JSON list of C-alpha atoms in Angstrom, two decimals:
[
{"chain": "A", "resi": 1, "resn": "MET", "atom": "CA", "xyz": [103.50, 83.09, 98.01]},
{"chain": "A", "resi": 2, "resn": "SER", "atom": "CA", "xyz": [100.93, 85.74, 99.14]},
{"chain": "A", "resi": 3, "resn": "THR", "atom": "CA", "xyz": [100.36, 83.86, 102.44]},
{"chain": "A", "resi": 4, "resn": "SER", "atom": "CA", "xyz": [104.03, 84.00, 103.23]},
{"chain": "A", "resi": 5, "resn": "ARG", "atom": "CA", "xyz": [104.05, 87.81, 102.52]},
{"chain": "A", "resi": 6, "resn": "THR", "atom": "CA", "xyz": [101.00, 88.19, 104.69]},
{"chain": "A", "resi": 7, "resn": "ASP", "atom": "CA", "xyz": [102.72, 86.15, 107.49]},
{"chain": "A", "resi": 8, "resn": "ALA", "atom": "CA", "xyz": [105.75, 88.18, 107.20]},
{"chain": "A", "resi": 9, "resn": "ALA", "atom": "CA", "xyz": [103.84, 91.41, 107.35]},
{"chain": "A", "resi": 10, "resn": "VAL", "atom": "CA", "xyz": [102.00, 90.20, 110.41]},
{"chain": "A", "resi": 11, "resn": "ARG", "atom": "CA", "xyz": [105.22, 89.22, 112.14]},
{"chain": "A", "resi": 12, "resn": "ALA", "atom": "CA", "xyz": [106.73, 92.59, 111.20]},
{"chain": "A", "resi": 13, "resn": "ARG", "atom": "CA", "xyz": [103.85, 94.42, 112.74]},
{"chain": "A", "resi": 14, "resn": "ARG", "atom": "CA", "xyz": [103.78, 92.43, 115.86]},
{"chain": "A", "resi": 15, "resn": "HIS", "atom": "CA", "xyz": [107.56, 93.00, 116.17]},
{"chain": "A", "resi": 16, "resn": "ALA", "atom": "CA", "xyz": [107.00, 96.84, 115.67]},
{"chain": "A", "resi": 17, "resn": "THR", "atom": "CA", "xyz": [104.25, 96.74, 118.16]},
{"chain": "A", "resi": 18, "resn": "GLN", "atom": "CA", "xyz": [106.35, 94.91, 120.75]},
{"chain": "A", "resi": 19, "resn": "GLU", "atom": "CA", "xyz": [109.21, 97.48, 120.40]},
{"chain": "A", "resi": 20, "resn": "MET", "atom": "CA", "xyz": [106.73, 100.38, 120.93]},
{"chain": "A", "resi": 21, "resn": "LEU", "atom": "CA", "xyz": [105.46, 98.66, 124.06]},
{"chain": "A", "resi": 22, "resn": "GLU", "atom": "CA", "xyz": [109.02, 98.09, 125.35]},
{"chain": "A", "resi": 23, "resn": "ARG", "atom": "CA", "xyz": [109.79, 101.86, 124.76]},
{"chain": "A", "resi": 24, "resn": "LEU", "atom": "CA", "xyz": [106.60, 102.91, 126.64]},
{"chain": "A", "resi": 25, "resn": "GLN", "atom": "CA", "xyz": [107.52, 100.64, 129.58]},
{"chain": "A", "resi": 26, "resn": "ALA", "atom": "CA", "xyz": [110.99, 102.11, 129.75]},
{"chain": "A", "resi": 27, "resn": "VAL", "atom": "CA", "xyz": [109.46, 105.73, 129.70]},
{"chain": "A", "resi": 28, "resn": "LEU", "atom": "CA", "xyz": [106.92, 104.88, 132.34]},
{"chain": "A", "resi": 29, "resn": "ALA", "atom": "CA", "xyz": [109.67, 103.37, 134.59]},
{"chain": "A", "resi": 30, "resn": "ALA", "atom": "CA", "xyz": [111.66, 106.61, 134.23]},
{"chain": "A", "resi": 31, "resn": "ALA", "atom": "CA", "xyz": [108.58, 108.68, 134.97]},
{"chain": "A", "resi": 32, "resn": "ALA", "atom": "CA", "xyz": [108.02, 106.59, 138.16]},
{"chain": "A", "resi": 33, "resn": "ARG", "atom": "CA", "xyz": [111.57, 106.81, 139.13]},
{"chain": "A", "resi": 34, "resn": "ASP", "atom": "CA", "xyz": [111.60, 110.65, 138.67]},
{"chain": "A", "resi": 35, "resn": "HIS", "atom": "CA", "xyz": [108.06, 111.03, 140.10]},
{"chain": "A", "resi": 36, "resn": "THR", "atom": "CA", "xyz": [106.96, 113.02, 136.92]},
{"chain": "A", "resi": 37, "resn": "PRO", "atom": "CA", "xyz": [103.32, 112.98, 136.04]},
{"chain": "A", "resi": 38, "resn": "VAL", "atom": "CA", "xyz": [102.14, 110.79, 133.36]},
{"chain": "A", "resi": 39, "resn": "THR", "atom": "CA", "xyz": [100.44, 112.53, 130.47]},
{"chain": "A", "resi": 40, "resn": "ILE", "atom": "CA", "xyz": [99.67, 110.95, 127.10]},
{"chain": "A", "resi": 41, "resn": "ALA", "atom": "CA", "xyz": [101.32, 113.71, 125.12]},
{"chain": "A", "resi": 42, "resn": "ALA", "atom": "CA", "xyz": [104.57, 113.40, 127.14]},
{"chain": "A", "resi": 43, "resn": "LEU", "atom": "CA", "xyz": [104.49, 109.69, 126.84]},
{"chain": "A", "resi": 44, "resn": "ALA", "atom": "CA", "xyz": [103.92, 109.75, 123.07]},
{"chain": "A", "resi": 45, "resn": "ARG", "atom": "CA", "xyz": [106.73, 112.25, 122.56]},
{"chain": "A", "resi": 46, "resn": "THR", "atom": "CA", "xyz": [109.25, 110.50, 124.79]},
{"chain": "A", "resi": 47, "resn": "ALA", "atom": "CA", "xyz": [108.51, 106.93, 123.83]},
{"chain": "A", "resi": 48, "resn": "ARG", "atom": "CA", "xyz": [108.37, 107.81, 120.18]},
{"chain": "A", "resi": 49, "resn": "VAL", "atom": "CA", "xyz": [104.92, 106.51, 119.59]},
{"chain": "A", "resi": 50, "resn": "SER", "atom": "CA", "xyz": [101.54, 108.07, 118.36]},
{"chain": "A", "resi": 51, "resn": "ARG", "atom": "CA", "xyz": [98.89, 109.11, 120.66]},
{"chain": "A", "resi": 52, "resn": "THR", "atom": "CA", "xyz": [96.56, 106.82, 118.77]},
{"chain": "A", "resi": 53, "resn": "PHE", "atom": "CA", "xyz": [98.64, 103.83, 119.69]},
{"chain": "A", "resi": 54, "resn": "LEU", "atom": "CA", "xyz": [98.49, 104.83, 123.31]},
{"chain": "A", "resi": 55, "resn": "TYR", "atom": "CA", "xyz": [94.59, 105.14, 123.20]},
{"chain": "A", "resi": 56, "resn": "GLN", "atom": "CA", "xyz": [93.97, 102.09, 120.91]},
{"chain": "A", "resi": 57, "resn": "ASN", "atom": "CA", "xyz": [96.34, 99.53, 121.95]},
{"chain": "A", "resi": 58, "resn": "GLN", "atom": "CA", "xyz": [95.01, 97.55, 124.93]},
{"chain": "A", "resi": 59, "resn": "GLN", "atom": "CA", "xyz": [98.35, 96.62, 126.44]},
{"chain": "A", "resi": 60, "resn": "ALA", "atom": "CA", "xyz": [99.64, 100.25, 126.15]},
{"chain": "A", "resi": 61, "resn": "ARG", "atom": "CA", "xyz": [96.43, 101.41, 128.00]},
{"chain": "A", "resi": 62, "resn": "ALA", "atom": "CA", "xyz": [96.87, 98.67, 130.65]},
{"chain": "A", "resi": 63, "resn": "LEU", "atom": "CA", "xyz": [100.52, 99.82, 131.23]},
{"chain": "A", "resi": 64, "resn": "ILE", "atom": "CA", "xyz": [99.31, 103.44, 131.62]},
{"chain": "A", "resi": 65, "resn": "GLU", "atom": "CA", "xyz": [96.59, 102.74, 133.95]},
{"chain": "A", "resi": 66, "resn": "GLN", "atom": "CA", "xyz": [98.91, 100.63, 136.00]},
{"chain": "A", "resi": 67, "resn": "ALA", "atom": "CA", "xyz": [101.46, 103.43, 136.15]},
{"chain": "A", "resi": 68, "resn": "THR", "atom": "CA", "xyz": [98.81, 105.94, 137.08]},
{"chain": "A", "resi": 69, "resn": "ARG", "atom": "CA", "xyz": [97.57, 103.80, 139.70]},
{"chain": "A", "resi": 70, "resn": "THR", "atom": "CA", "xyz": [100.90, 103.03, 141.37]},
{"chain": "A", "resi": 71, "resn": "SER", "atom": "CA", "xyz": [102.11, 106.69, 141.25]},
{"chain": "A", "resi": 72, "resn": "ARG", "atom": "CA", "xyz": [101.10, 108.22, 144.42]},
{"chain": "A", "resi": 73, "resn": "PRO", "atom": "CA", "xyz": [102.08, 111.58, 145.74]},
{"chain": "A", "resi": 74, "resn": "HIS", "atom": "CA", "xyz": [104.60, 111.70, 148.51]},
{"chain": "A", "resi": 75, "resn": "PRO", "atom": "CA", "xyz": [103.17, 112.24, 151.97]},
{"chain": "A", "resi": 76, "resn": "GLY", "atom": "CA", "xyz": [103.19, 115.90, 153.03]},
{"chain": "A", "resi": 77, "resn": "VAL", "atom": "CA", "xyz": [103.43, 117.22, 149.47]},
{"chain": "A", "resi": 78, "resn": "SER", "atom": "CA", "xyz": [100.19, 118.57, 147.89]},
{"chain": "A", "resi": 79, "resn": "ASN", "atom": "CA", "xyz": [99.19, 116.84, 144.74]},
{"chain": "A", "resi": 80, "resn": "SER", "atom": "CA", "xyz": [98.93, 119.90, 142.69]},
{"chain": "A", "resi": 81, "resn": "ALA", "atom": "CA", "xyz": [102.30, 121.19, 143.66]},
{"chain": "A", "resi": 82, "resn": "SER", "atom": "CA", "xyz": [104.05, 117.84, 142.95]},
{"chain": "A", "resi": 83, "resn": "ARG", "atom": "CA", "xyz": [102.60, 117.72, 139.50]},
{"chain": "A", "resi": 84, "resn": "ALA", "atom": "CA", "xyz": [103.14, 121.22, 138.57]},
{"chain": "A", "resi": 85, "resn": "GLN", "atom": "CA", "xyz": [106.84, 121.31, 139.48]},
{"chain": "A", "resi": 86, "resn": "PRO", "atom": "CA", "xyz": [108.06, 118.58, 137.36]},
{"chain": "A", "resi": 87, "resn": "ALA", "atom": "CA", "xyz": [105.72, 119.65, 134.50]},
{"chain": "A", "resi": 88, "resn": "TRP", "atom": "CA", "xyz": [107.26, 123.26, 134.74]},
{"chain": "A", "resi": 89, "resn": "LYS", "atom": "CA", "xyz": [110.73, 121.82, 135.00]},
{"chain": "A", "resi": 90, "resn": "GLU", "atom": "CA", "xyz": [110.27, 119.71, 132.08]},
{"chain": "A", "resi": 91, "resn": "ARG", "atom": "CA", "xyz": [108.84, 122.51, 129.97]},
{"chain": "A", "resi": 92, "resn": "ALA", "atom": "CA", "xyz": [111.91, 124.76, 130.96]},
{"chain": "A", "resi": 93, "resn": "LEU", "atom": "CA", "xyz": [114.34, 122.08, 130.00]},
{"chain": "A", "resi": 94, "resn": "ASN", "atom": "CA", "xyz": [112.64, 121.50, 126.70]},
{"chain": "A", "resi": 95, "resn": "ALA", "atom": "CA", "xyz": [112.54, 125.22, 125.96]},
{"chain": "A", "resi": 96, "resn": "GLU", "atom": "CA", "xyz": [116.31, 125.55, 126.86]},
{"chain": "A", "resi": 97, "resn": "ASP", "atom": "CA", "xyz": [117.07, 122.62, 124.60]},
{"chain": "A", "resi": 98, "resn": "ALA", "atom": "CA", "xyz": [115.01, 124.04, 121.76]},
{"chain": "A", "resi": 99, "resn": "LEU", "atom": "CA", "xyz": [116.77, 127.47, 122.28]},
{"chain": "A", "resi": 100, "resn": "THR", "atom": "CA", "xyz": [120.16, 125.85, 122.11]},
{"chain": "A", "resi": 101, "resn": "GLN", "atom": "CA", "xyz": [119.37, 123.93, 118.96]},
{"chain": "A", "resi": 102, "resn": "ALA", "atom": "CA", "xyz": [117.97, 126.89, 117.32]},
{"chain": "A", "resi": 103, "resn": "GLN", "atom": "CA", "xyz": [120.91, 129.02, 118.11]},
{"chain": "A", "resi": 104, "resn": "ARG", "atom": "CA", "xyz": [123.18, 126.46, 116.83]},
{"chain": "A", "resi": 105, "resn": "GLU", "atom": "CA", "xyz": [121.28, 126.12, 113.66]},
{"chain": "A", "resi": 106, "resn": "ILE", "atom": "CA", "xyz": [121.29, 129.92, 113.18]},
{"chain": "A", "resi": 107, "resn": "ARG", "atom": "CA", "xyz": [125.07, 129.95, 113.64]},
{"chain": "A", "resi": 108, "resn": "THR", "atom": "CA", "xyz": [125.49, 127.17, 111.17]},
{"chain": "A", "resi": 109, "resn": "GLN", "atom": "CA", "xyz": [123.23, 128.87, 108.58]},
{"chain": "A", "resi": 110, "resn": "ARG", "atom": "CA", "xyz": [124.89, 132.08, 109.11]},
{"chain": "A", "resi": 111, "resn": "THR", "atom": "CA", "xyz": [128.30, 130.66, 108.55]},
{"chain": "A", "resi": 112, "resn": "ARG", "atom": "CA", "xyz": [127.15, 128.96, 105.46]},
{"chain": "A", "resi": 113, "resn": "ILE", "atom": "CA", "xyz": [125.64, 132.15, 104.08]},
{"chain": "A", "resi": 114, "resn": "ALA", "atom": "CA", "xyz": [128.88, 134.06, 104.67]},
{"chain": "A", "resi": 115, "resn": "GLU", "atom": "CA", "xyz": [130.93, 131.35, 102.92]},
{"chain": "A", "resi": 116, "resn": "LEU", "atom": "CA", "xyz": [128.45, 131.51, 99.89]},
{"chain": "A", "resi": 117, "resn": "LEU", "atom": "CA", "xyz": [128.45, 135.40, 99.83]},
{"chain": "A", "resi": 118, "resn": "GLY", "atom": "CA", "xyz": [132.22, 135.28, 99.82]},
{"chain": "A", "resi": 119, "resn": "LYS", "atom": "CA", "xyz": [132.37, 132.78, 96.91]},
{"chain": "A", "resi": 120, "resn": "ILE", "atom": "CA", "xyz": [129.95, 134.98, 94.93]},
{"chain": "A", "resi": 121, "resn": "ARG", "atom": "CA", "xyz": [132.12, 138.02, 95.63]},
{"chain": "A", "resi": 122, "resn": "ASP", "atom": "CA", "xyz": [135.26, 136.05, 94.53]},
{"chain": "A", "resi": 123, "resn": "LEU", "atom": "CA", "xyz": [133.59, 134.98, 91.39]},
{"chain": "A", "resi": 124, "resn": "GLU", "atom": "CA", "xyz": [132.33, 138.64, 90.50]},
{"chain": "A", "resi": 125, "resn": "HIS", "atom": "CA", "xyz": [135.72, 139.97, 91.35]},
{"chain": "A", "resi": 126, "resn": "ASP", "atom": "CA", "xyz": [137.40, 137.67, 89.05]},
{"chain": "A", "resi": 127, "resn": "LEU", "atom": "CA", "xyz": [135.25, 138.43, 86.02]},
{"chain": "A", "resi": 128, "resn": "PRO", "atom": "CA", "xyz": [136.02, 141.35, 83.87]},
{"chain": "A", "resi": 129, "resn": "GLU", "atom": "CA", "xyz": [133.57, 144.07, 82.77]},
{"chain": "A", "resi": 130, "resn": "GLY", "atom": "CA", "xyz": [131.02, 142.74, 80.20]},
{"chain": "A", "resi": 131, "resn": "SER", "atom": "CA", "xyz": [132.01, 139.22, 80.69]},
{"chain": "A", "resi": 132, "resn": "LEU", "atom": "CA", "xyz": [128.64, 138.26, 82.26]},
{"chain": "A", "resi": 133, "resn": "GLN", "atom": "CA", "xyz": [126.91, 139.04, 79.15]},
{"chain": "A", "resi": 134, "resn": "ARG", "atom": "CA", "xyz": [129.41, 137.19, 77.09]},
{"chain": "A", "resi": 135, "resn": "ILE", "atom": "CA", "xyz": [129.04, 134.06, 79.46]},
{"chain": "A", "resi": 136, "resn": "VAL", "atom": "CA", "xyz": [125.18, 134.29, 79.06]},
{"chain": "A", "resi": 137, "resn": "THR", "atom": "CA", "xyz": [125.48, 134.30, 75.34]},
{"chain": "A", "resi": 138, "resn": "GLU", "atom": "CA", "xyz": [127.87, 131.48, 75.14]},
{"chain": "A", "resi": 139, "resn": "ASN", "atom": "CA", "xyz": [125.73, 129.50, 77.49]},
{"chain": "A", "resi": 140, "resn": "THR", "atom": "CA", "xyz": [122.65, 130.09, 75.11]},
{"chain": "A", "resi": 141, "resn": "THR", "atom": "CA", "xyz": [124.83, 129.23, 72.08]},
{"chain": "A", "resi": 142, "resn": "LEU", "atom": "CA", "xyz": [126.04, 126.03, 73.82]},
{"chain": "A", "resi": 143, "resn": "LYS", "atom": "CA", "xyz": [122.49, 124.95, 74.62]},
{"chain": "A", "resi": 144, "resn": "GLN", "atom": "CA", "xyz": [121.38, 125.37, 70.97]},
{"chain": "A", "resi": 145, "resn": "HIS", "atom": "CA", "xyz": [124.44, 123.43, 69.97]},
{"chain": "A", "resi": 146, "resn": "VAL", "atom": "CA", "xyz": [123.45, 120.65, 72.47]},
{"chain": "A", "resi": 147, "resn": "ARG", "atom": "CA", "xyz": [120.05, 120.67, 71.01]},
{"chain": "A", "resi": 148, "resn": "GLN", "atom": "CA", "xyz": [121.16, 120.40, 67.47]},
{"chain": "A", "resi": 149, "resn": "LEU", "atom": "CA", "xyz": [123.59, 117.58, 68.34]},
{"chain": "A", "resi": 150, "resn": "THR", "atom": "CA", "xyz": [120.75, 115.72, 70.13]},
{"chain": "A", "resi": 151, "resn": "GLN", "atom": "CA", "xyz": [118.60, 116.00, 67.04]},
{"chain": "A", "resi": 152, "resn": "ASP", "atom": "CA", "xyz": [121.52, 114.90, 64.82]},
{"chain": "A", "resi": 153, "resn": "ASN", "atom": "CA", "xyz": [122.15, 111.89, 67.16]},
{"chain": "A", "resi": 154, "resn": "GLN", "atom": "CA", "xyz": [118.48, 110.89, 66.97]},
{"chain": "A", "resi": 155, "resn": "GLN", "atom": "CA", "xyz": [118.52, 111.03, 63.24]},
{"chain": "A", "resi": 156, "resn": "ILE", "atom": "CA", "xyz": [121.71, 108.94, 63.10]},
{"chain": "A", "resi": 157, "resn": "GLN", "atom": "CA", "xyz": [120.21, 106.46, 65.44]},
{"chain": "A", "resi": 158, "resn": "GLU", "atom": "CA", "xyz": [117.12, 106.10, 63.22]},
{"chain": "A", "resi": 159, "resn": "ARG", "atom": "CA", "xyz": [119.40, 105.72, 60.10]},
{"chain": "A", "resi": 160, "resn": "LEU", "atom": "CA", "xyz": [121.33, 102.97, 61.92]},
{"chain": "A", "resi": 161, "resn": "THR", "atom": "CA", "xyz": [118.21, 101.17, 62.88]},
{"chain": "A", "resi": 162, "resn": "SER", "atom": "CA", "xyz": [117.18, 101.23, 59.27]},
{"chain": "A", "resi": 163, "resn": "ALA", "atom": "CA", "xyz": [120.57, 100.06, 58.01]},
{"chain": "A", "resi": 164, "resn": "ARG", "atom": "CA", "xyz": [120.46, 97.17, 60.43]},
{"chain": "A", "resi": 165, "resn": "GLN", "atom": "CA", "xyz": [117.03, 96.20, 59.24]},
{"chain": "A", "resi": 166, "resn": "ASN", "atom": "CA", "xyz": [118.16, 96.34, 55.51]},
{"chain": "A", "resi": 167, "resn": "ASN", "atom": "CA", "xyz": [121.32, 94.30, 56.46]},
{"chain": "A", "resi": 168, "resn": "ARG", "atom": "CA", "xyz": [119.12, 91.58, 58.03]},
{"chain": "A", "resi": 169, "resn": "PHE", "atom": "CA", "xyz": [116.94, 91.56, 54.90]},
{"chain": "A", "resi": 170, "resn": "MET", "atom": "CA", "xyz": [120.02, 91.29, 52.61]},
{"chain": "A", "resi": 171, "resn": "ASP", "atom": "CA", "xyz": [121.46, 88.43, 54.86]},
{"chain": "A", "resi": 172, "resn": "LYS", "atom": "CA", "xyz": [118.12, 86.69, 54.48]},
{"chain": "A", "resi": 173, "resn": "ARG", "atom": "CA", "xyz": [117.94, 87.25, 50.70]},
{"chain": "A", "resi": 174, "resn": "ILE", "atom": "CA", "xyz": [121.65, 85.97, 50.37]},
{"chain": "A", "resi": 175, "resn": "ALA", "atom": "CA", "xyz": [120.75, 82.82, 52.34]},
{"chain": "A", "resi": 176, "resn": "ASP", "atom": "CA", "xyz": [117.82, 81.98, 50.17]},
{"chain": "A", "resi": 177, "resn": "LEU", "atom": "CA", "xyz": [119.95, 82.53, 47.04]},
{"chain": "A", "resi": 178, "resn": "GLU", "atom": "CA", "xyz": [122.63, 80.34, 48.36]},
{"chain": "A", "resi": 179, "resn": "ALA", "atom": "CA", "xyz": [119.99, 77.72, 49.24]},
{"chain": "A", "resi": 180, "resn": "GLN", "atom": "CA", "xyz": [118.82, 78.01, 45.49]},
{"chain": "A", "resi": 181, "resn": "LEU", "atom": "CA", "xyz": [122.44, 77.59, 44.24]},
{"chain": "A", "resi": 182, "resn": "ALA", "atom": "CA", "xyz": [123.40, 74.78, 46.56]},
{"chain": "A", "resi": 183, "resn": "PRO", "atom": "CA", "xyz": [122.26, 71.96, 44.40]},
{"chain": "A", "resi": 184, "resn": "TYR", "atom": "CA", "xyz": [124.18, 73.10, 41.27]},
{"chain": "A", "resi": 185, "resn": "LEU", "atom": "CA", "xyz": [127.34, 73.64, 43.33]},
{"chain": "A", "resi": 186, "resn": "THR", "atom": "CA", "xyz": [127.42, 70.10, 44.92]},
{"chain": "A", "resi": 187, "resn": "THR", "atom": "CA", "xyz": [126.65, 68.06, 41.83]},
{"chain": "A", "resi": 188, "resn": "PRO", "atom": "CA", "xyz": [129.24, 67.77, 39.09]},
{"chain": "A", "resi": 189, "resn": "PRO", "atom": "CA", "xyz": [128.61, 69.28, 35.80]},
{"chain": "A", "resi": 190, "resn": "PRO", "atom": "CA", "xyz": [127.52, 66.89, 33.08]},
{"chain": "A", "resi": 191, "resn": "ARG", "atom": "CA", "xyz": [130.30, 65.69, 30.76]},
{"chain": "A", "resi": 192, "resn": "PRO", "atom": "CA", "xyz": [130.19, 66.31, 27.03]}
]
């Protein structure tokens, strides 16, 4: 059984590694198509793999080396300018996306806070003066009552368990007495 689990774990690990390699290939193909520079951090983030995987997996390293060899700058364009332009562009797009997402989240949070504050005001408005203290007192009383009922329930459960044990003992005792009386009940009484 342990070998089947081990085999299943090995197959799952290989499948996961293969999926990561396929994602890496897709990202490298997109980078080559867009003429973006290949960096480990960008590859790891875009392919949703760890940097450790990119450094330690031999197939991943081979794919990255092949992509860096085949990516040549266009003639007439300086190497540093071609690398700086897409990196700057990518950072700007990432910053815009992060800003948009942050603004959306802030709007959502502000809306939720406003709704909750409105509910609190509605609840406070509906309560007459002094009712807050009365509610707190009732809540404390109810908690004490629940505690008392829990203790009573526990005592009743213990009594029920004891009664069941006594009942089993009495059933056994009755069965023993019936077994002792059985010979007298089945034989006819002697005639005078």
